[in-house]
XYZ file of C-alpha atoms in Angstrom:
672
model
C -219.513 -8.051 -273.175
C -222.382 -6.123 -274.865
C -221.730 -8.161 -278.032
C -222.017 -11.446 -276.109
C -225.252 -10.347 -274.433
C -226.671 -9.393 -277.837
C -225.626 -12.725 -279.425
C -227.260 -14.690 -276.592
C -230.588 -12.846 -276.785
C -233.362 -15.294 -277.856
C -235.430 -12.460 -279.226
C -234.175 -9.181 -280.638
C -236.082 -6.026 -281.460
C -235.353 -2.660 -283.033
C -234.165 -1.204 -279.705
C -231.610 -3.995 -279.118
C -230.270 -3.601 -282.684
C -230.016 0.183 -282.259
C -228.183 -0.239 -278.955
C -225.519 -2.627 -280.301
C -225.042 -0.562 -283.498
C -224.512 2.574 -281.376
C -222.100 0.657 -279.151
C -220.006 -0.598 -282.110
C -220.029 2.896 -283.676
C -218.972 4.601 -280.454
C -215.797 2.491 -280.223
C -214.981 2.731 -283.942
C -215.923 -0.807 -284.998
C -217.421 0.231 -288.321
C -217.466 -3.199 -290.005
C -219.256 -4.819 -287.062
C -221.754 -1.943 -286.876
C -222.407 -2.110 -290.625
C -222.810 -5.908 -290.583
C -225.286 -5.665 -287.689
C -227.183 -2.922 -289.567
C -227.475 -5.155 -292.667
C -228.594 -8.067 -290.468
C -231.257 -5.834 -288.877
C -232.704 -5.010 -292.322
C -232.570 -8.688 -293.395
C -234.553 -9.582 -290.261
C -237.318 -7.205 -291.378
C -236.704 -4.362 -288.943
C -237.118 -0.922 -290.441
C -234.302 1.506 -289.411
C -235.387 4.630 -287.565
C -233.666 7.915 -286.785
C -231.771 6.362 -283.823
C -230.408 3.595 -286.055
C -229.039 5.988 -288.664
C -227.700 8.586 -286.228
C -225.962 5.832 -284.223
C -224.302 4.439 -287.352
C -223.367 7.869 -288.719
C -221.669 8.817 -285.433
C -218.905 6.249 -286.091
C -215.630 8.177 -286.543
C -214.427 5.786 -289.268
C -217.635 5.980 -291.359
C -216.757 6.658 -295.017
C -218.566 8.963 -297.436
C -219.611 6.129 -299.790
C -221.630 4.347 -297.114
C -222.839 7.713 -295.846
C -224.372 8.550 -299.249
C -226.084 5.130 -299.274
C -227.554 5.884 -295.840
C -228.614 9.360 -297.029
C -230.561 7.799 -299.928
C -232.188 5.353 -297.490
C -233.107 8.199 -295.091
C -234.745 10.222 -297.888
C -236.596 7.149 -299.204
C -237.956 6.245 -295.750
C -238.856 9.845 -294.890
C -236.415 9.952 -291.960
C -234.536 12.941 -293.353
C -237.616 15.148 -293.195
C -239.168 13.764 -290.030
C -236.903 15.596 -287.561
C -233.497 17.272 -287.274
C -231.816 14.275 -285.657
C -230.796 12.406 -288.830
C -229.928 15.513 -290.872
C -227.604 16.746 -288.122
C -225.865 13.350 -288.096
C -225.264 13.642 -291.870
C -223.850 17.135 -291.310
C -221.366 15.670 -288.847
C -220.310 12.904 -291.272
C -219.765 15.175 -294.300
C -217.989 17.719 -292.103
C -215.556 15.106 -290.713
C -214.771 13.923 -294.245
C -214.225 17.476 -295.546
C -217.208 17.382 -297.948
C -218.350 20.914 -297.112
C -220.527 21.386 -300.201
C -222.481 18.236 -299.339
C -222.773 19.372 -295.726
C -224.116 22.748 -296.828
C -226.651 21.103 -299.196
C -227.835 18.868 -296.351
C -228.232 21.924 -294.109
C -230.167 23.857 -296.799
C -232.436 20.867 -297.591
C -233.368 20.163 -293.970
C -236.973 21.270 -293.384
C -236.535 21.063 -289.623
C -233.388 22.449 -288.011
C -232.696 22.277 -284.313
C -230.293 24.489 -282.343
C -227.825 21.580 -282.490
C -228.079 21.604 -286.304
C -227.295 25.322 -286.471
C -224.432 24.924 -283.981
C -222.967 22.024 -285.989
C -222.998 23.999 -289.248
C -221.531 27.144 -287.641
C -218.790 25.097 -285.985
C -218.074 23.278 -289.262
C -217.667 26.523 -291.215
C -215.555 28.066 -288.446
C -213.141 25.138 -288.198
C -212.624 25.084 -291.977
C -211.856 28.802 -292.193
C -215.051 30.041 -293.857
C -215.260 33.047 -291.553
C -217.744 35.152 -293.522
C -220.191 32.252 -294.002
C -219.807 31.340 -290.340
C -220.620 34.922 -289.244
C -223.612 35.196 -291.628
C -225.048 31.917 -290.339
C -224.537 32.954 -286.714
C -226.398 36.220 -287.343
C -229.277 34.277 -288.895
C -229.338 32.041 -285.829
C -229.431 35.065 -283.486
C -232.431 36.449 -285.385
C -234.173 33.046 -285.533
C -233.578 31.587 -282.073
C -234.692 33.205 -278.846
C -231.783 31.770 -276.883
C -228.317 30.474 -277.795
C -226.345 27.667 -276.217
C -222.698 27.590 -275.194
C -221.955 25.478 -278.299
C -223.342 28.297 -280.502
C -220.675 30.645 -279.155
C -217.930 28.028 -279.216
C -218.599 27.380 -282.922
C -218.563 31.001 -284.088
C -215.568 31.964 -281.907
C -213.490 29.134 -283.391
C -213.823 30.762 -286.824
C -212.466 34.199 -285.839
C -208.746 34.091 -286.651
C -207.730 37.397 -288.307
C -207.261 40.804 -286.691
C -210.049 42.074 -288.955
C -212.427 39.836 -286.981
C -211.549 41.453 -283.647
C -214.435 43.929 -283.740
C -216.988 41.178 -284.381
C -215.293 39.078 -281.673
C -215.878 41.931 -279.215
C -219.554 41.994 -280.209
C -219.812 38.235 -279.606
C -218.186 38.758 -276.206
C -220.865 41.330 -275.358
C -223.593 38.922 -276.487
C -222.090 36.181 -274.281
C -222.363 38.472 -271.250
C -225.910 39.489 -272.237
C -226.905 35.808 -272.566
C -225.498 35.039 -269.101
C -223.106 32.416 -270.477
C -219.891 34.174 -269.452
C -219.724 31.920 -266.396
C -219.598 28.785 -268.586
C -216.034 27.415 -268.700
C -216.421 26.181 -272.306
C -217.415 29.671 -273.515
C -214.722 31.377 -271.422
C -212.098 29.036 -272.898
C -213.298 29.896 -276.425
C -213.122 33.645 -275.670
C -209.601 33.326 -274.218
C -208.551 31.348 -277.294
C -210.016 33.987 -279.619
C -208.246 36.901 -277.907
C -205.013 34.870 -277.883
C -205.242 34.502 -281.675
C -205.570 38.297 -281.890
C -202.519 38.675 -279.554
C -204.671 40.682 -277.104
C -202.763 39.349 -274.109
C -204.137 41.909 -271.634
C -207.677 40.747 -272.477
C -206.550 37.098 -272.243
C -205.189 37.646 -268.722
C -208.281 39.578 -267.639
C -210.656 36.836 -268.846
C -208.509 34.113 -267.292
C -208.658 35.784 -263.875
C -212.471 36.059 -264.154
C -213.053 32.345 -264.929
C -214.521 30.353 -262.048
C -213.798 26.632 -261.923
C -210.911 26.663 -264.430
C -210.297 23.291 -266.029
C -207.122 21.971 -267.670
C -208.263 23.368 -271.047
C -208.431 26.888 -269.546
C -204.877 26.586 -268.239
C -203.631 25.050 -271.501
C -205.220 27.861 -273.519
C -203.479 30.658 -271.619
C -200.140 28.787 -271.408
C -200.243 28.182 -275.171
C -201.093 31.857 -275.758
C -198.120 33.075 -273.717
C -195.747 30.519 -275.275
C -196.499 32.063 -278.705
C -196.384 35.661 -277.442
C -193.465 38.053 -277.067
C -193.284 37.127 -273.386
C -192.849 33.319 -273.355
C -191.491 33.453 -269.806
C -195.037 34.226 -268.636
C -196.080 30.735 -269.805
C -193.693 29.248 -267.240
C -195.126 31.465 -264.486
C -198.688 30.326 -265.311
C -197.510 26.700 -265.449
C -196.087 26.966 -261.917
C -199.327 28.583 -260.734
C -201.269 25.729 -262.341
C -199.313 23.209 -260.256
C -199.940 25.270 -257.109
C -203.701 25.189 -257.844
C -203.598 21.389 -257.997
C -204.445 21.038 -261.709
C -202.669 18.068 -263.290
C -200.887 19.075 -266.510
C -201.413 16.897 -269.575
C -199.572 16.344 -272.859
C -200.846 19.611 -274.363
C -199.691 21.592 -271.302
C -196.157 20.237 -271.460
C -195.816 20.785 -275.238
C -196.708 24.488 -274.808
C -194.360 24.915 -271.829
C -191.469 23.228 -273.673
C -192.117 25.508 -276.665
C -191.842 28.537 -274.376
C -188.539 27.158 -272.997
C -187.347 26.765 -276.600
C -188.086 30.461 -277.202
C -186.246 31.456 -274.013
C -183.310 29.024 -274.485
C -182.741 28.874 -270.708
C -181.375 25.354 -269.945
C -182.429 25.339 -266.286
C -186.116 25.970 -267.128
C -186.253 23.296 -269.826
C -184.564 20.707 -267.627
C -187.030 21.458 -264.801
C -189.997 20.883 -267.136
C -188.305 17.751 -268.534
C -188.107 16.420 -264.972
C -191.840 17.025 -264.531
C -192.534 15.151 -267.787
C -190.484 12.142 -266.635
C -192.317 12.208 -263.296
C -195.676 11.934 -265.104
C -194.296 9.132 -267.376
C -195.025 11.065 -270.597
C -191.487 11.191 -272.017
C -192.211 8.352 -274.471
C -195.054 10.306 -276.123
C -194.096 11.255 -279.684
C -195.407 14.851 -279.496
C -193.752 15.628 -276.172
C -190.588 13.746 -277.150
C -190.334 15.712 -280.402
C -190.759 19.010 -278.509
C -187.957 17.991 -276.101
C -185.682 16.991 -279.003
C -186.307 20.369 -280.635
C -185.650 22.201 -277.348
C -182.337 20.490 -276.559
C -181.192 20.728 -280.199
C -181.780 24.498 -280.226
C -179.921 24.804 -276.911
C -176.967 23.010 -278.532
C -177.269 19.990 -276.192
C -177.275 17.306 -278.882
C -176.534 14.423 -276.471
C -179.693 15.274 -274.511
C -181.634 15.684 -277.764
C -180.512 12.237 -278.925
C -181.421 10.709 -275.547
C -184.968 12.168 -275.733
C -185.239 10.918 -279.325
C -184.349 7.349 -278.271
C -186.970 7.492 -275.497
C -189.819 8.046 -277.996
C -191.664 4.752 -278.527
C -193.334 5.496 -281.849
C -191.208 7.981 -283.742
C -192.635 9.981 -286.639
C -191.231 12.266 -289.340
C -191.533 15.310 -287.037
C -189.289 13.740 -284.362
C -186.712 12.777 -287.007
C -186.804 16.291 -288.494
C -186.233 17.893 -285.065
C -183.101 15.799 -284.504
C -181.812 16.266 -288.079
C -182.217 20.045 -287.811
C -180.325 20.068 -284.497
C -177.368 18.238 -286.032
C -177.537 20.319 -289.239
C -176.684 23.408 -287.172
C -173.565 21.702 -285.751
C -172.425 18.903 -288.059
C -173.683 18.536 -291.617
C -172.267 15.018 -291.976
C -174.250 13.790 -288.934
C -177.492 15.267 -290.269
C -177.006 13.487 -293.623
C -176.288 10.200 -291.787
C -179.536 10.635 -289.818
C -181.479 11.222 -293.039
C -180.076 8.001 -294.517
C -180.871 6.101 -291.288
C -184.403 7.506 -291.419
C -184.806 6.136 -294.961
C -183.347 2.774 -293.977
C -185.907 2.403 -291.171
C -188.786 2.983 -293.585
C -189.624 6.631 -292.843
C -190.259 8.818 -295.878
C -188.601 12.252 -295.554
C -190.740 15.303 -296.305
C -189.806 18.771 -297.560
C -188.816 19.852 -294.024
C -186.393 16.900 -293.735
C -184.585 17.963 -296.907
C -184.634 21.638 -295.936
C -183.018 20.800 -292.571
C -180.222 18.733 -294.158
C -179.591 21.299 -296.896
C -179.238 24.058 -294.311
C -175.534 23.342 -293.736
C -174.620 20.682 -296.305
C -171.228 20.838 -298.007
C -170.672 20.486 -301.750
C -170.390 16.669 -301.941
C -173.342 16.128 -299.580
C -175.360 18.736 -301.469
C -175.023 16.843 -304.765
C -176.100 13.567 -303.072
C -179.117 15.176 -301.410
C -180.101 16.841 -304.690
C -180.091 13.401 -306.360
C -182.190 11.998 -303.501
C -184.793 14.762 -303.822
C -185.158 13.941 -307.533
C -185.469 10.212 -306.782
C -188.217 10.839 -304.216
C -190.082 13.302 -306.447
C -189.344 16.506 -304.515
C -187.400 18.352 -307.229
C -190.402 20.596 -308.040
C -191.449 21.152 -304.430
C -191.241 24.905 -303.824
C -189.826 24.513 -300.309
C -187.127 22.003 -301.345
C -186.279 23.942 -304.518
C -185.709 27.106 -302.463
C -183.471 25.199 -300.018
C -181.432 23.717 -302.903
C -180.925 27.134 -304.527
C -179.906 28.671 -301.182
C -177.510 25.811 -300.448
C -175.825 26.030 -303.872
C -175.459 29.788 -303.406
C -174.029 29.407 -299.881
C -171.408 26.937 -301.146
C -170.306 29.387 -303.817
C -171.764 27.313 -306.674
C -173.476 30.331 -308.236
C -173.578 28.816 -311.737
C -175.252 25.646 -310.413
C -177.804 27.736 -308.497
C -178.660 29.758 -311.596
C -179.192 26.562 -313.639
C -182.542 26.233 -311.852
C -183.687 29.370 -313.690
C -182.685 27.991 -317.096
C -184.048 24.505 -316.327
C -187.495 25.822 -315.393
C -189.912 25.840 -318.335
C -192.023 28.507 -316.635
C -191.233 31.383 -314.313
C -190.156 30.242 -310.865
C -192.591 30.636 -307.988
C -192.037 33.713 -305.850
C -190.140 31.989 -302.971
C -187.421 30.241 -305.079
C -187.288 33.361 -307.287
C -186.475 35.409 -304.177
C -183.603 33.017 -303.415
C -182.159 33.499 -306.914
C -182.559 37.280 -306.612
C -180.831 37.139 -303.222
C -177.833 35.390 -304.831
C -177.653 38.070 -307.545
C -177.827 40.784 -304.880
C -175.156 39.279 -302.609
C -172.783 38.812 -305.550
C -173.178 42.499 -306.463
C -175.179 41.930 -309.678
C -177.492 44.867 -309.116
C -179.113 45.059 -312.556
C -179.624 41.280 -312.729
C -181.434 41.449 -309.364
C -183.829 44.128 -310.608
C -184.336 42.421 -313.977
C -185.115 39.041 -312.405
C -187.587 40.331 -309.810
C -189.336 42.604 -312.323
C -190.582 39.433 -314.081
C -192.612 38.342 -311.028
C -196.351 38.846 -311.454
C -197.057 38.899 -307.719
C -193.910 39.825 -305.758
C -194.190 39.394 -301.999
C -192.682 41.436 -299.167
C -189.383 39.514 -299.420
C -189.129 40.424 -303.139
C -189.565 44.121 -302.322
C -187.023 43.844 -299.485
C -184.406 42.340 -301.829
C -184.883 45.151 -304.389
C -184.687 47.808 -301.662
C -181.537 46.187 -300.209
C -180.000 45.968 -303.706
C -180.589 49.697 -304.333
C -179.133 50.551 -300.917
C -176.066 48.366 -301.604
C -175.592 50.100 -304.960
C -175.834 53.569 -303.383
C -179.122 54.499 -305.092
C -180.568 55.976 -301.907
C -183.307 58.047 -303.568
C -184.585 54.953 -305.370
C -184.784 53.117 -302.031
C -187.475 55.481 -300.782
C -189.246 55.591 -304.162
C -189.490 51.787 -304.029
C -190.805 51.998 -300.476
C -193.579 54.352 -301.670
C -194.497 51.952 -304.491
C -194.474 49.058 -302.003
C -197.046 50.831 -299.833
C -199.176 51.754 -302.857
C -199.162 48.045 -303.790
C -200.514 47.379 -300.244
C -197.537 45.202 -299.319
C -196.910 45.362 -295.591
C -193.299 46.339 -294.743
C -191.611 44.081 -292.181
C -188.535 44.212 -289.945
C -186.165 43.767 -292.908
C -187.802 46.611 -294.861
C -187.431 49.089 -292.021
C -183.897 47.902 -291.240
C -182.811 48.696 -294.825
C -184.523 52.109 -294.751
C -182.993 53.106 -291.412
C -179.519 51.961 -292.529
C -179.814 54.296 -295.530
C -180.839 57.149 -293.195
C -177.684 56.420 -291.141
C -175.457 56.478 -294.230
C -176.781 59.826 -295.490
C -177.137 61.231 -291.914
C -180.694 62.374 -292.636
C -182.270 62.849 -289.210
C -185.598 64.162 -290.549
C -186.081 61.133 -292.790
C -185.028 58.718 -290.040
C -187.439 60.339 -287.588
C -190.246 60.017 -290.169
C -189.542 56.291 -290.524
C -189.557 55.991 -286.723
C -192.921 57.773 -286.630
C -194.314 55.335 -289.193
C -193.071 52.430 -287.040
C -194.927 53.822 -284.022
C -198.072 54.392 -286.085
C -197.908 50.838 -287.451
C -197.461 49.313 -283.951
C -193.942 49.602 -282.612
C -194.322 46.579 -280.308
C -194.534 44.359 -283.416
C -190.973 45.200 -284.512
C -188.071 43.130 -283.252
C -184.823 43.936 -281.474
C -182.941 44.349 -284.792
C -185.074 47.346 -285.827
C -184.629 48.955 -282.406
C -180.853 48.426 -282.569
C -180.736 50.106 -285.992
C -182.801 53.011 -284.627
C -180.247 53.527 -281.804
C -177.457 53.483 -284.376
C -179.300 55.837 -286.757
C -180.057 58.457 -284.113
C -176.483 58.241 -282.823
C -174.950 58.802 -286.274
C -177.411 61.618 -286.992
C -176.431 63.412 -283.768
C -179.656 62.875 -281.796
C -178.112 61.101 -278.805
C -181.134 61.738 -276.568
C -183.360 59.573 -278.823
C -180.741 56.793 -278.914
C -180.645 56.650 -275.107
C -184.448 56.873 -274.868
C -184.948 53.882 -277.197
C -182.274 51.893 -275.347
C -183.848 52.579 -271.941
C -187.311 51.560 -273.234
C -186.090 48.136 -274.429
C -186.957 45.207 -272.154
C -184.770 42.814 -274.163
C -181.242 43.770 -275.156
C -178.475 41.865 -276.851
C -174.792 42.581 -277.433
C -175.575 44.590 -280.582
C -177.952 46.826 -278.579
C -175.195 47.674 -276.100
C -172.619 48.157 -278.864
C -174.942 50.520 -280.783
C -175.470 52.677 -277.678
C -171.748 52.719 -276.760
C -170.906 53.732 -280.330
C -173.594 56.463 -280.288
C -172.245 57.869 -277.000
C -168.670 57.742 -278.265
C -169.201 59.576 -281.558
C -171.303 62.221 -279.794
C -168.561 63.110 -277.282
C -169.852 61.230 -274.210
C -166.798 59.000 -273.789
C -167.091 58.637 -270.013
C -170.723 57.526 -270.228
C -169.777 55.101 -273.027
C -167.259 53.510 -270.653
C -169.887 53.287 -267.913
C -172.331 51.566 -270.279
C -169.586 49.142 -271.348
C -168.990 48.266 -267.687
C -172.763 47.849 -267.151
C -172.880 45.498 -270.127
C -170.104 43.333 -268.659
C -171.730 43.372 -265.221
C -175.059 42.144 -266.676
C -173.355 39.173 -268.311
C -173.043 40.253 -271.953
C -169.668 39.133 -273.282
C -168.131 41.841 -275.512
C -166.931 40.875 -278.979
C -164.499 42.539 -281.415
C -167.081 45.090 -282.583
C -167.957 46.085 -278.990
C -164.276 46.719 -278.257
C -163.930 48.830 -281.424
C -166.937 50.907 -280.282
C -165.563 51.553 -276.785
C -161.986 52.178 -278.022
C -163.391 54.670 -280.540
C -165.203 56.392 -277.656
C -161.910 56.614 -275.744
C -160.239 58.024 -278.863
C -162.873 60.763 -279.187
C -162.718 61.525 -275.450
C -158.896 61.426 -275.127
C -159.161 58.701 -272.428
C -155.659 57.278 -272.904
C -155.322 55.278 -269.684
C -158.783 53.751 -270.030
C -158.161 52.917 -273.687
C -154.903 51.097 -272.832
C -156.694 49.120 -270.105
C -159.519 48.122 -272.466
C -157.054 47.031 -275.146
C -155.335 44.811 -272.566
C -158.710 43.466 -271.399
C -159.344 41.934 -274.846
C -156.992 39.138 -273.855
C -159.320 38.240 -270.947
C -162.040 37.441 -273.497
C -159.621 35.529 -275.775
C -160.069 38.131 -278.512
C -157.106 38.701 -280.831
C -156.894 42.413 -281.769
C -157.149 43.062 -285.505
C -156.124 46.071 -287.628
C -159.110 48.195 -286.526
C -158.302 47.733 -282.825
C -154.651 48.644 -283.363
C -155.679 51.685 -285.387
C -157.967 52.895 -282.566
C -155.156 52.493 -280.001
C -152.393 54.048 -282.138
C -154.641 56.981 -283.056
C -155.607 57.479 -279.382
C -151.962 57.521 -278.285
C -150.607 59.574 -281.202
C -153.214 62.345 -281.129
C -152.678 62.749 -277.354
C -148.890 63.051 -277.573
C -147.881 59.513 -276.500
C -145.760 58.873 -279.593
C -143.241 56.556 -277.907
C -146.034 54.282 -276.678
C -147.698 54.423 -280.109
C -144.409 53.464 -281.767
C -144.016 50.575 -279.324
C -147.551 49.317 -280.136
C -146.789 49.463 -283.883
C -143.521 47.545 -283.449
C -145.296 44.806 -281.452
C -148.093 44.273 -283.989
C -148.307 40.625 -285.230
C -148.881 41.873 -288.794
C -147.589 44.841 -290.816
C -149.391 48.138 -290.080
C -151.563 49.530 -292.857
C -151.536 53.047 -294.330
C -154.233 54.239 -291.916
C -152.139 53.389 -288.853
C -149.082 55.146 -290.287
C -151.219 58.167 -291.172
C -152.483 58.432 -287.578
C -148.940 58.101 -286.232
C -147.498 60.717 -288.629
C -150.325 63.141 -287.845
C -149.419 62.755 -284.176
C -145.766 63.495 -284.983
C -146.814 66.539 -287.000
C -148.978 67.773 -284.144
C -146.087 67.453 -281.650
C -143.657 69.266 -283.990
C -146.128 72.113 -284.402
C -146.491 72.313 -280.624
C -142.703 72.368 -280.138
C -142.286 75.043 -282.829
C -144.998 77.069 -281.175
C -143.191 76.805 -277.812
C -139.900 77.951 -279.395
C -141.655 80.966 -280.933
C -143.082 81.944 -277.537
C -139.618 81.769 -275.980
């Protein structure tokens, strides 16, 4: 309509040209805007700052035309006249990623407005130049008497590392001092900053203080909780959002679905899926991909496939989510999906190949390897690592090691770690050390593999020497590092050393370490005789899995608390954890140590309720329990009913029971 009005104007002036150019630029019609601009010049009208800023605001403006306009602005004196045009050039070069040009424009501008400063700070922050962003913000604070909400939004967007937390706190104080803490935009930026630092208590506090929360405020806190260690809280906030009458959007639902994926609770995900269908957003590619990923990880592949079909415009991410889901269940189906993806014109990326290679069998592996070469991914670090891992998993060790010989240079650290992992798992201790010693910059995984290799080889002193060197090299230990160290402490029963490692965990930030480390701590303290610490760690855990329960039951059993071990086993069953073979070995061992014959027999019979076939270890526990407590006839009956021949250990336990009875009988005869 505006175009028609402009075309029908009998007389046009600079204002009418500026208006239509701004209109075209606003809606992304670059060619029309540029043609009108050229026509304006041909008609003798001299462009002014509104003309250039309107044209430069077009999202599809390219750098080539931008440089032409910059030359024109300098020639006509528009660049120096005010900050309007220079700020527009900043925006253009920033959008196109030409940061050097943007910085030169900023430096060359004789007149800078608050908007100019805000634009440059925001640009540096969004592109990760934290130090430059902070320096510029400090200059602005010294130069300007007052700051705007956009000043704070720009600098807060650049604070991403924990090292920036102190400066972030200072900015927060300045926000309060400036009286802008009531601005929703600034509050959202502060919440986002604290969320990046994982300061969830501060996030919640700020959220509660915000007046007039908008959908961005809600999305920010939901996203923060979905990425935290308490993803269930994201669902709680989402329900509260609905109660407050705020309409969720695409971003809200993606974060909530991601939290459901972390929780893997089908009922929650299906509830959110229903809400998505109700708002008619299920065809959106981002939401659809999140739903596919959720159902795939829950093992509901039919639902995942249904959500995939509902997506109108599929992309590589949606295909990858479905392929990965099938790769965990059926390697053939995942390969078929990859081929279908190619047939429909989608180009797989490194994540597509990694997903397929995750569970591929030998024949499929060879085909996928050929495909990666054909599509030019053979030197991609991510794909190369997946290929090496897949060859190793299929037992094709020689084929996996060919990658080392085929490489003209040293492998990058990630594929090199995969090769070292293969050496370690196949017991080639010296090859593992030799290979990793060639790396110029080993990462934490490299150190973990060497430490694990030394532990596997029984070189326990070297394990802790390597750990010292790792810390000197300023490599941060992770869950795997501490798991290896604590396992060594368990093997050598060194309570002092294990307690020292535990102290270091607490000093580092114990909340950062996952359930695996805590389980190993329970096991370590139990084997080292400090049962009180095992129970204390167990009771402090908010999340427990079957291994947690098994570790505690084992610790109680070997420390003579058989009755309490049985009680914990019953608690575990009551709370819905289904015992496995290892859990039954732990509780039967506890019965053996506590001479609980009747309870041990009942537990052995209960294995059938869980469709668990007893193996040699279970029979040994039962025979030993019966034999050492004088029930030799029952022990003999158990041995005769075994579905496989008893091993030497079972016979030894039985014979020791016989010997014990004979000694008792001889002793009784002597008394008589």
